[in-house]
Amino acid sequence: MNFEYHNSATRKLLDDPDTKSGCQIVIGTDTLSVGINIPVRQDAIIVGDVDDADELIQKAGCVGHNRKLVTDARLIVYVTSAARAAAEKALKARDSPLPSKTTPSDLSMAEMIVAPCKTEAQNR
């Protein structure tokens, strides 16, 4: 975000449900993703590393908070193949009978990365 006068104008664009005058795509840093309420946004897309599931949910913000305006909000997360490999390695180390000093204490994000995904067709 920016100076207060710029921030207030930006927030108005983010909160506008009118597709002609409102903002359709927002690209932001962590500053925008933490602690901001955007009730009319439908999707949050996160690209990059996230440390734990709590951080992931916080970064998603209040996407779809207004259920009258957004009925099918989504959080989409893109991770690299290296992040998936690291998550699999951390979970394997956790499940190993031998203790490991390199296993992080919070494996919530690793569990989410390797969790099986259902396709839209499987959800029906």
Short mmCIF file of N, CA, C and O in Angstrom, two decimals:
data_model
loop_
_atom_site.label_atom_id
_atom_site.label_comp_id
_atom_site.label_asym_id
_atom_site.label_seq_id
_atom_site.Cartn_x
_atom_site.Cartn_y
_atom_site.Cartn_z
N MET A 1 0.85 -1.17 0.00
CA MET A 1 0.00 0.00 0.00
C MET A 1 0.90 1.23 0.00
O MET A 1 2.10 1.14 -0.06
N ASN A 2 0.28 2.38 0.11
CA ASN A 2 0.99 3.62 -0.14
C ASN A 2 0.57 4.69 0.86
O ASN A 2 0.16 4.36 1.96
N PHE A 3 0.65 5.95 0.45
CA PHE A 3 0.21 7.04 1.30
C PHE A 3 -1.28 6.91 1.57
O PHE A 3 -2.03 6.34 0.78
N GLU A 4 -1.75 7.46 2.68
CA GLU A 4 -3.15 7.30 3.10
C GLU A 4 -4.15 7.72 2.03
O GLU A 4 -5.14 7.04 1.78
N TYR A 5 -3.91 8.86 1.36
CA TYR A 5 -4.86 9.29 0.33
C TYR A 5 -4.91 8.30 -0.83
O TYR A 5 -5.94 8.05 -1.44
N HIS A 6 -3.76 7.69 -1.13
CA HIS A 6 -3.72 6.69 -2.20
C HIS A 6 -4.38 5.39 -1.72
O HIS A 6 -5.12 4.75 -2.47
N ASN A 7 -4.13 5.01 -0.47
CA ASN A 7 -4.71 3.80 0.09
C ASN A 7 -6.22 3.84 0.10
O ASN A 7 -6.89 2.86 -0.23
N SER A 8 -6.80 4.97 0.48
CA SER A 8 -8.26 5.05 0.54
C SER A 8 -8.87 4.92 -0.85
O SER A 8 -9.90 4.25 -1.02
N ALA A 9 -8.25 5.51 -1.85
CA ALA A 9 -8.75 5.38 -3.23
C ALA A 9 -8.60 3.93 -3.70
O ALA A 9 -9.50 3.39 -4.37
N THR A 10 -7.51 3.28 -3.36
CA THR A 10 -7.28 1.89 -3.74
C THR A 10 -8.30 0.98 -3.08
O THR A 10 -8.87 0.09 -3.71
N ARG A 11 -8.57 1.21 -1.79
CA ARG A 11 -9.56 0.38 -1.08
C ARG A 11 -10.94 0.52 -1.69
O ARG A 11 -11.70 -0.44 -1.75
N LYS A 12 -11.29 1.70 -2.14
CA LYS A 12 -12.59 1.90 -2.79
C LYS A 12 -12.68 1.05 -4.06
O LYS A 12 -13.72 0.47 -4.34
N LEU A 13 -11.60 1.00 -4.82
CA LEU A 13 -11.59 0.17 -6.03
C LEU A 13 -11.72 -1.32 -5.68
O LEU A 13 -12.40 -2.08 -6.37
N LEU A 14 -11.08 -1.74 -4.60
CA LEU A 14 -11.12 -3.13 -4.18
C LEU A 14 -12.49 -3.54 -3.66
O LEU A 14 -12.89 -4.70 -3.77
N ASP A 15 -13.21 -2.60 -3.06
CA ASP A 15 -14.51 -2.91 -2.46
C ASP A 15 -15.67 -2.74 -3.41
O ASP A 15 -16.81 -3.04 -3.06
N ASP A 16 -15.43 -2.26 -4.62
CA ASP A 16 -16.51 -1.97 -5.55
C ASP A 16 -16.95 -3.25 -6.26
O ASP A 16 -16.19 -3.83 -7.02
N PRO A 17 -18.20 -3.71 -6.03
CA PRO A 17 -18.66 -4.93 -6.67
C PRO A 17 -19.01 -4.74 -8.15
O PRO A 17 -19.24 -5.70 -8.86
N ASP A 18 -19.07 -3.49 -8.61
CA ASP A 18 -19.41 -3.21 -10.00
C ASP A 18 -18.21 -3.55 -10.89
O ASP A 18 -17.13 -2.97 -10.76
N THR A 19 -18.39 -4.49 -11.80
CA THR A 19 -17.27 -4.94 -12.63
C THR A 19 -16.77 -3.87 -13.59
O THR A 19 -15.66 -3.96 -14.08
N LYS A 20 -17.57 -2.84 -13.86
CA LYS A 20 -17.13 -1.80 -14.78
C LYS A 20 -16.28 -0.73 -14.10
O LYS A 20 -15.35 -0.20 -14.67
N SER A 21 -16.60 -0.41 -12.87
CA SER A 21 -15.85 0.65 -12.19
C SER A 21 -14.89 0.11 -11.13
O SER A 21 -13.99 0.80 -10.69
N GLY A 22 -15.08 -1.13 -10.72
CA GLY A 22 -14.23 -1.72 -9.69
C GLY A 22 -12.97 -2.32 -10.26
O GLY A 22 -12.77 -2.42 -11.46
N CYS A 23 -12.10 -2.75 -9.38
CA CYS A 23 -10.83 -3.34 -9.76
C CYS A 23 -11.01 -4.85 -9.87
O CYS A 23 -11.53 -5.49 -8.97
N GLN A 24 -10.60 -5.44 -10.97
CA GLN A 24 -10.79 -6.87 -11.20
C GLN A 24 -9.60 -7.71 -10.75
O GLN A 24 -9.77 -8.82 -10.30
N ILE A 25 -8.39 -7.19 -10.91
CA ILE A 25 -7.18 -7.93 -10.54
C ILE A 25 -6.30 -7.03 -9.69
O ILE A 25 -6.07 -5.87 -10.03
N VAL A 26 -5.83 -7.57 -8.59
CA VAL A 26 -4.95 -6.82 -7.69
C VAL A 26 -3.69 -7.65 -7.49
O VAL A 26 -3.78 -8.84 -7.19
N ILE A 27 -2.56 -7.05 -7.69
CA ILE A 27 -1.28 -7.71 -7.43
C ILE A 27 -0.68 -7.00 -6.24
O ILE A 27 -0.49 -5.78 -6.26
N GLY A 28 -0.40 -7.75 -5.19
CA GLY A 28 0.10 -7.11 -3.98
C GLY A 28 1.16 -7.95 -3.28
O GLY A 28 1.37 -9.11 -3.60
N THR A 29 1.80 -7.33 -2.34
CA THR A 29 2.80 -7.99 -1.51
C THR A 29 2.12 -8.44 -0.22
O THR A 29 0.92 -8.31 -0.06
N ASP A 30 2.91 -8.93 0.72
CA ASP A 30 2.36 -9.32 2.02
C ASP A 30 1.63 -8.17 2.71
O ASP A 30 0.70 -8.40 3.46
N THR A 31 2.04 -6.95 2.44
CA THR A 31 1.38 -5.79 3.04
C THR A 31 -0.10 -5.78 2.69
O THR A 31 -0.95 -5.47 3.52
N LEU A 32 -0.43 -6.14 1.48
CA LEU A 32 -1.82 -6.16 1.05
C LEU A 32 -2.54 -7.41 1.53
O LEU A 32 -3.74 -7.39 1.75
N SER A 33 -1.83 -8.49 1.71
CA SER A 33 -2.49 -9.76 2.00
C SER A 33 -2.77 -10.00 3.48
O SER A 33 -3.48 -10.93 3.82
N VAL A 34 -2.22 -9.21 4.36
CA VAL A 34 -2.40 -9.45 5.78
C VAL A 34 -3.19 -8.30 6.41
O VAL A 34 -2.80 -7.15 6.33
N GLY A 35 -4.32 -8.66 7.00
CA GLY A 35 -5.10 -7.69 7.76
C GLY A 35 -6.01 -6.80 6.94
O GLY A 35 -6.54 -5.83 7.45
N ILE A 36 -6.24 -7.13 5.69
CA ILE A 36 -7.14 -6.29 4.88
C ILE A 36 -8.40 -7.11 4.57
O ILE A 36 -8.34 -8.30 4.35
N ASN A 37 -9.52 -6.45 4.61
CA ASN A 37 -10.79 -7.10 4.36
C ASN A 37 -11.29 -6.66 2.99
O ASN A 37 -11.56 -5.49 2.76
N ILE A 38 -11.41 -7.60 2.07
CA ILE A 38 -11.89 -7.32 0.72
C ILE A 38 -13.12 -8.21 0.49
O ILE A 38 -13.02 -9.27 -0.12
N PRO A 39 -14.27 -7.82 1.00
CA PRO A 39 -15.43 -8.71 1.00
C PRO A 39 -16.01 -9.05 -0.37
O PRO A 39 -16.70 -10.05 -0.50
N VAL A 40 -15.76 -8.25 -1.39
CA VAL A 40 -16.36 -8.54 -2.70
C VAL A 40 -15.40 -9.28 -3.63
O VAL A 40 -15.77 -9.60 -4.75
N ARG A 41 -14.19 -9.58 -3.19
CA ARG A 41 -13.25 -10.33 -4.03
C ARG A 41 -13.62 -11.79 -4.00
O ARG A 41 -13.97 -12.36 -2.98
N GLN A 42 -13.49 -12.44 -5.15
CA GLN A 42 -13.88 -13.84 -5.27
C GLN A 42 -12.71 -14.79 -5.04
O GLN A 42 -12.88 -15.83 -4.41
N ASP A 43 -11.53 -14.45 -5.54
CA ASP A 43 -10.40 -15.37 -5.46
C ASP A 43 -9.18 -14.69 -4.85
O ASP A 43 -8.97 -13.50 -5.06
N ALA A 44 -8.42 -15.47 -4.14
CA ALA A 44 -7.09 -15.06 -3.70
C ALA A 44 -6.12 -16.07 -4.28
O ALA A 44 -6.33 -17.28 -4.16
N ILE A 45 -5.09 -15.59 -4.94
CA ILE A 45 -4.08 -16.46 -5.52
C ILE A 45 -2.75 -16.13 -4.86
O ILE A 45 -2.33 -14.98 -4.86
N ILE A 46 -2.13 -17.13 -4.30
CA ILE A 46 -0.86 -16.94 -3.61
C ILE A 46 0.22 -17.70 -4.39
O ILE A 46 0.06 -18.90 -4.67
N VAL A 47 1.28 -16.99 -4.72
CA VAL A 47 2.40 -17.58 -5.44
C VAL A 47 3.62 -17.44 -4.55
O VAL A 47 3.98 -16.34 -4.15
N GLY A 48 4.23 -18.55 -4.22
CA GLY A 48 5.44 -18.48 -3.40
C GLY A 48 5.30 -19.27 -2.11
O GLY A 48 4.28 -19.89 -1.83
N ASP A 49 6.37 -19.22 -1.34
CA ASP A 49 6.43 -20.01 -0.11
C ASP A 49 5.57 -19.40 0.99
O ASP A 49 5.54 -18.19 1.18
N VAL A 50 4.90 -20.28 1.70
CA VAL A 50 4.13 -19.92 2.87
C VAL A 50 4.61 -20.83 3.99
O VAL A 50 4.73 -22.05 3.80
N ASP A 51 4.89 -20.26 5.16
CA ASP A 51 5.50 -21.04 6.24
C ASP A 51 4.56 -22.03 6.92
O ASP A 51 4.94 -23.13 7.26
N ASP A 52 3.31 -21.61 7.17
CA ASP A 52 2.39 -22.51 7.85
C ASP A 52 0.96 -22.21 7.42
O ASP A 52 0.68 -21.21 6.77
N ALA A 53 0.05 -23.12 7.78
CA ALA A 53 -1.35 -22.99 7.36
C ALA A 53 -1.99 -21.73 7.91
O ALA A 53 -2.82 -21.11 7.24
N ASP A 54 -1.64 -21.33 9.12
CA ASP A 54 -2.19 -20.09 9.69
C ASP A 54 -1.82 -18.88 8.84
O ASP A 54 -2.65 -18.01 8.57
N GLU A 55 -0.57 -18.84 8.41
CA GLU A 55 -0.12 -17.74 7.54
C GLU A 55 -0.88 -17.77 6.21
O GLU A 55 -1.27 -16.74 5.68
N LEU A 56 -1.10 -18.96 5.68
CA LEU A 56 -1.83 -19.10 4.43
C LEU A 56 -3.24 -18.54 4.55
O LEU A 56 -3.69 -17.76 3.70
N ILE A 57 -3.93 -18.89 5.60
CA ILE A 57 -5.30 -18.40 5.81
C ILE A 57 -5.29 -16.88 6.01
O ILE A 57 -6.15 -16.17 5.48
N GLN A 58 -4.31 -16.38 6.74
CA GLN A 58 -4.21 -14.93 6.94
C GLN A 58 -3.98 -14.21 5.61
O GLN A 58 -4.58 -13.18 5.33
N LYS A 59 -3.13 -14.77 4.77
CA LYS A 59 -2.85 -14.14 3.48
C LYS A 59 -4.06 -14.19 2.55
O LYS A 59 -4.21 -13.36 1.68
N ALA A 60 -4.90 -15.18 2.73
CA ALA A 60 -6.11 -15.27 1.90
C ALA A 60 -7.06 -14.12 2.21
O ALA A 60 -7.87 -13.75 1.37
N GLY A 61 -6.92 -13.54 3.39
CA GLY A 61 -7.77 -12.42 3.75
C GLY A 61 -9.21 -12.85 3.90
O GLY A 61 -9.52 -14.00 4.14
N CYS A 62 -10.08 -11.92 3.77
CA CYS A 62 -11.51 -12.20 3.88
C CYS A 62 -12.14 -12.30 2.50
O CYS A 62 -13.18 -11.71 2.22
N VAL A 63 -11.50 -13.03 1.62
CA VAL A 63 -12.04 -13.21 0.27
C VAL A 63 -13.40 -13.88 0.39
O VAL A 63 -13.55 -14.88 1.08
N GLY A 64 -14.38 -13.29 -0.26
CA GLY A 64 -15.72 -13.85 -0.22
C GLY A 64 -16.45 -13.61 1.08
O GLY A 64 -17.42 -14.29 1.38
N HIS A 65 -16.01 -12.66 1.84
CA HIS A 65 -16.61 -12.39 3.15
C HIS A 65 -18.08 -12.01 3.04
O HIS A 65 -18.88 -12.38 3.87
N ASN A 66 -18.43 -11.30 1.99
CA ASN A 66 -19.83 -10.90 1.79
C ASN A 66 -20.50 -11.97 0.93
O ASN A 66 -20.40 -11.97 -0.28
N ARG A 67 -21.21 -12.90 1.57
CA ARG A 67 -21.83 -14.04 0.89
C ARG A 67 -22.96 -13.63 -0.06
O ARG A 67 -23.36 -14.40 -0.92
N LYS A 68 -23.48 -12.42 0.08
CA LYS A 68 -24.51 -11.95 -0.85
C LYS A 68 -23.89 -11.58 -2.19
O LYS A 68 -24.54 -11.68 -3.22
N LEU A 69 -22.63 -11.14 -2.17
CA LEU A 69 -21.94 -10.74 -3.40
C LEU A 69 -21.07 -11.84 -3.99
O LEU A 69 -20.88 -11.91 -5.19
N VAL A 70 -20.51 -12.69 -3.13
CA VAL A 70 -19.59 -13.74 -3.57
C VAL A 70 -20.03 -15.06 -2.94
O VAL A 70 -19.95 -15.23 -1.74
N THR A 71 -20.48 -15.97 -3.78
CA THR A 71 -20.98 -17.24 -3.25
C THR A 71 -20.00 -18.39 -3.41
O THR A 71 -20.19 -19.45 -2.84
N ASP A 72 -18.95 -18.20 -4.19
CA ASP A 72 -18.01 -19.30 -4.44
C ASP A 72 -16.56 -18.83 -4.39
O ASP A 72 -15.80 -19.02 -5.32
N ALA A 73 -16.18 -18.23 -3.28
CA ALA A 73 -14.81 -17.73 -3.12
C ALA A 73 -13.82 -18.89 -3.11
O ALA A 73 -14.13 -19.99 -2.67
N ARG A 74 -12.60 -18.59 -3.61
CA ARG A 74 -11.56 -19.62 -3.67
C ARG A 74 -10.21 -19.06 -3.24
O ARG A 74 -9.93 -17.90 -3.46
N LEU A 75 -9.41 -19.93 -2.67
CA LEU A 75 -8.01 -19.65 -2.39
C LEU A 75 -7.21 -20.60 -3.27
O LEU A 75 -7.39 -21.81 -3.21
N ILE A 76 -6.37 -20.04 -4.12
CA ILE A 76 -5.55 -20.84 -5.03
C ILE A 76 -4.09 -20.59 -4.66
O ILE A 76 -3.67 -19.45 -4.54
N VAL A 77 -3.35 -21.67 -4.45
CA VAL A 77 -1.96 -21.55 -4.03
C VAL A 77 -1.08 -22.29 -5.05
O VAL A 77 -1.33 -23.45 -5.36
N TYR A 78 -0.08 -21.59 -5.55
CA TYR A 78 0.89 -22.19 -6.44
C TYR A 78 2.18 -22.41 -5.67
O TYR A 78 2.70 -21.49 -5.05
N VAL A 79 2.68 -23.64 -5.70
CA VAL A 79 3.97 -23.95 -5.07
C VAL A 79 4.86 -24.60 -6.12
O VAL A 79 4.38 -25.20 -7.08
N THR A 80 6.14 -24.51 -5.91
CA THR A 80 7.10 -25.10 -6.84
C THR A 80 7.24 -26.60 -6.58
O THR A 80 6.86 -27.09 -5.51
N SER A 81 7.80 -27.30 -7.53
CA SER A 81 8.06 -28.73 -7.34
C SER A 81 9.08 -28.92 -6.22
O SER A 81 9.03 -29.91 -5.49
N ALA A 82 9.99 -27.96 -6.06
CA ALA A 82 10.97 -28.04 -4.96
C ALA A 82 10.28 -27.92 -3.61
O ALA A 82 10.66 -28.60 -2.65
N ALA A 83 9.26 -27.07 -3.52
CA ALA A 83 8.51 -26.93 -2.26
C ALA A 83 7.76 -28.22 -1.96
O ALA A 83 7.69 -28.65 -0.80
N ARG A 84 7.22 -28.86 -2.98
CA ARG A 84 6.53 -30.15 -2.76
C ARG A 84 7.52 -31.21 -2.30
O ARG A 84 7.24 -31.98 -1.38
N ALA A 85 8.68 -31.25 -2.93
CA ALA A 85 9.70 -32.23 -2.54
C ALA A 85 10.14 -31.99 -1.10
O ALA A 85 10.32 -32.95 -0.33
N ALA A 86 10.32 -30.74 -0.72
CA ALA A 86 10.71 -30.41 0.66
C ALA A 86 9.62 -30.81 1.65
O ALA A 86 9.90 -31.31 2.75
N ALA A 87 8.37 -30.60 1.27
CA ALA A 87 7.24 -30.97 2.14
C ALA A 87 7.19 -32.49 2.32
O ALA A 87 7.01 -32.99 3.44
N GLU A 88 7.38 -33.23 1.23
CA GLU A 88 7.38 -34.69 1.32
C GLU A 88 8.52 -35.18 2.20
O GLU A 88 8.35 -36.08 3.02
N LYS A 89 9.69 -34.55 2.06
CA LYS A 89 10.86 -34.93 2.86
C LYS A 89 10.62 -34.64 4.35
O LYS A 89 10.94 -35.47 5.21
N ALA A 90 10.04 -33.50 4.65
CA ALA A 90 9.78 -33.13 6.05
C ALA A 90 8.77 -34.09 6.68
O ALA A 90 8.94 -34.51 7.83
N LEU A 91 7.73 -34.45 5.94
CA LEU A 91 6.74 -35.38 6.48
C LEU A 91 7.31 -36.78 6.64
O LEU A 91 6.99 -37.48 7.61
N LYS A 92 8.16 -37.18 5.72
CA LYS A 92 8.81 -38.49 5.83
C LYS A 92 9.72 -38.52 7.06
O LYS A 92 9.75 -39.51 7.80
N ALA A 93 10.45 -37.43 7.30
CA ALA A 93 11.32 -37.35 8.48
C ALA A 93 10.50 -37.39 9.76
O ALA A 93 10.89 -38.01 10.75
N ARG A 94 9.34 -36.73 9.74
CA ARG A 94 8.48 -36.72 10.92
C ARG A 94 7.99 -38.13 11.24
O ARG A 94 7.89 -38.52 12.40
N ASP A 95 7.67 -38.88 10.20
CA ASP A 95 7.10 -40.22 10.38
C ASP A 95 8.16 -41.29 10.59
O ASP A 95 7.84 -42.44 10.86
N SER A 96 9.43 -40.92 10.46
CA SER A 96 10.53 -41.87 10.63
C SER A 96 10.69 -42.22 12.11
O SER A 96 10.50 -41.38 12.99
N PRO A 97 11.05 -43.47 12.40
CA PRO A 97 11.28 -43.85 13.80
C PRO A 97 12.52 -43.19 14.40
O PRO A 97 12.65 -43.09 15.60
N LEU A 98 13.41 -42.70 13.53
CA LEU A 98 14.62 -42.02 14.01
C LEU A 98 14.35 -40.52 14.11
O LEU A 98 13.82 -39.92 13.17
N PRO A 99 14.69 -39.90 15.23
CA PRO A 99 14.45 -38.46 15.36
C PRO A 99 15.31 -37.66 14.39
O PRO A 99 16.43 -38.04 14.06
N SER A 100 14.76 -36.55 13.93
CA SER A 100 15.49 -35.69 12.99
C SER A 100 15.50 -34.26 13.54
O SER A 100 14.49 -33.75 13.99
N LYS A 101 16.67 -33.65 13.50
CA LYS A 101 16.80 -32.27 13.98
C LYS A 101 16.38 -31.27 12.90
O LYS A 101 16.21 -30.10 13.17
N THR A 102 16.21 -31.74 11.67
CA THR A 102 15.90 -30.82 10.58
C THR A 102 14.40 -30.70 10.30
O THR A 102 13.99 -29.90 9.48
N THR A 103 13.59 -31.50 10.98
CA THR A 103 12.14 -31.42 10.75
C THR A 103 11.58 -30.19 11.45
O THR A 103 11.75 -30.02 12.65
N PRO A 104 10.89 -29.30 10.70
CA PRO A 104 10.31 -28.13 11.34
C PRO A 104 9.22 -28.53 12.32
O PRO A 104 8.58 -29.57 12.17
N SER A 105 9.00 -27.71 13.34
CA SER A 105 8.00 -28.04 14.36
C SER A 105 6.58 -27.92 13.81
O SER A 105 5.68 -28.62 14.23
N ASP A 106 6.36 -27.01 12.86
CA ASP A 106 5.03 -26.83 12.28
C ASP A 106 5.03 -27.38 10.87
O ASP A 106 5.65 -26.83 9.97
N LEU A 107 4.33 -28.47 10.69
CA LEU A 107 4.27 -29.11 9.37
C LEU A 107 2.91 -28.92 8.70
O LEU A 107 2.57 -29.63 7.77
N SER A 108 2.14 -27.96 9.17
CA SER A 108 0.79 -27.76 8.63
C SER A 108 0.81 -27.45 7.14
O SER A 108 -0.01 -27.96 6.38
N MET A 109 1.73 -26.62 6.71
CA MET A 109 1.79 -26.27 5.28
C MET A 109 2.28 -27.46 4.46
O MET A 109 1.76 -27.72 3.38
N ALA A 110 3.25 -28.21 4.99
CA ALA A 110 3.73 -29.41 4.30
C ALA A 110 2.59 -30.40 4.12
O ALA A 110 2.44 -31.00 3.05
N GLU A 111 1.75 -30.56 5.13
CA GLU A 111 0.61 -31.47 5.03
C GLU A 111 -0.38 -30.99 3.97
O GLU A 111 -0.95 -31.80 3.24
N MET A 112 -0.57 -29.69 3.89
CA MET A 112 -1.49 -29.15 2.88
C MET A 112 -0.93 -29.33 1.47
O MET A 112 -1.67 -29.63 0.54
N ILE A 113 0.38 -29.14 1.31
CA ILE A 113 0.99 -29.25 -0.02
C ILE A 113 0.86 -30.66 -0.57
O ILE A 113 0.58 -30.84 -1.75
N VAL A 114 1.06 -31.67 0.27
CA VAL A 114 1.04 -33.04 -0.24
C VAL A 114 -0.34 -33.70 -0.11
O VAL A 114 -0.51 -34.84 -0.55
N ALA A 115 -1.30 -33.02 0.44
CA ALA A 115 -2.65 -33.58 0.56
C ALA A 115 -3.22 -33.86 -0.83
O ALA A 115 -3.03 -33.08 -1.76
N PRO A 116 -3.93 -34.97 -0.96
CA PRO A 116 -4.53 -35.25 -2.27
C PRO A 116 -5.59 -34.21 -2.59
O PRO A 116 -6.34 -33.78 -1.73
N CYS A 117 -5.62 -33.79 -3.85
CA CYS A 117 -6.60 -32.79 -4.29
C CYS A 117 -7.72 -33.47 -5.04
O CYS A 117 -7.50 -34.40 -5.80
N LYS A 118 -8.93 -32.98 -4.82
CA LYS A 118 -10.06 -33.43 -5.59
C LYS A 118 -10.24 -32.49 -6.78
O LYS A 118 -10.10 -31.29 -6.64
N THR A 119 -10.53 -33.06 -7.91
CA THR A 119 -10.84 -32.22 -9.06
C THR A 119 -12.28 -31.75 -8.93
O THR A 119 -13.05 -32.25 -8.11
N GLU A 120 -12.64 -30.77 -9.71
CA GLU A 120 -14.00 -30.24 -9.65
C GLU A 120 -15.01 -31.35 -9.95
O GLU A 120 -16.07 -31.42 -9.35
N ALA A 121 -14.68 -32.24 -10.87
CA ALA A 121 -15.58 -33.33 -11.22
C ALA A 121 -15.77 -34.29 -10.05
O ALA A 121 -16.86 -34.82 -9.83
N GLN A 122 -14.69 -34.50 -9.26
CA GLN A 122 -14.80 -35.40 -8.11
C GLN A 122 -15.64 -34.79 -7.00
O GLN A 122 -16.22 -35.52 -6.20
N ASN A 123 -15.71 -33.47 -6.93
CA ASN A 123 -16.50 -32.82 -5.89
C ASN A 123 -18.00 -32.91 -6.14
O ASN A 123 -18.78 -32.68 -5.24
N ARG A 124 -18.40 -33.21 -7.35
CA ARG A 124 -19.83 -33.27 -7.69
C ARG A 124 -20.47 -34.53 -7.23
O ARG A 124 -20.00 -35.54 -7.05
#
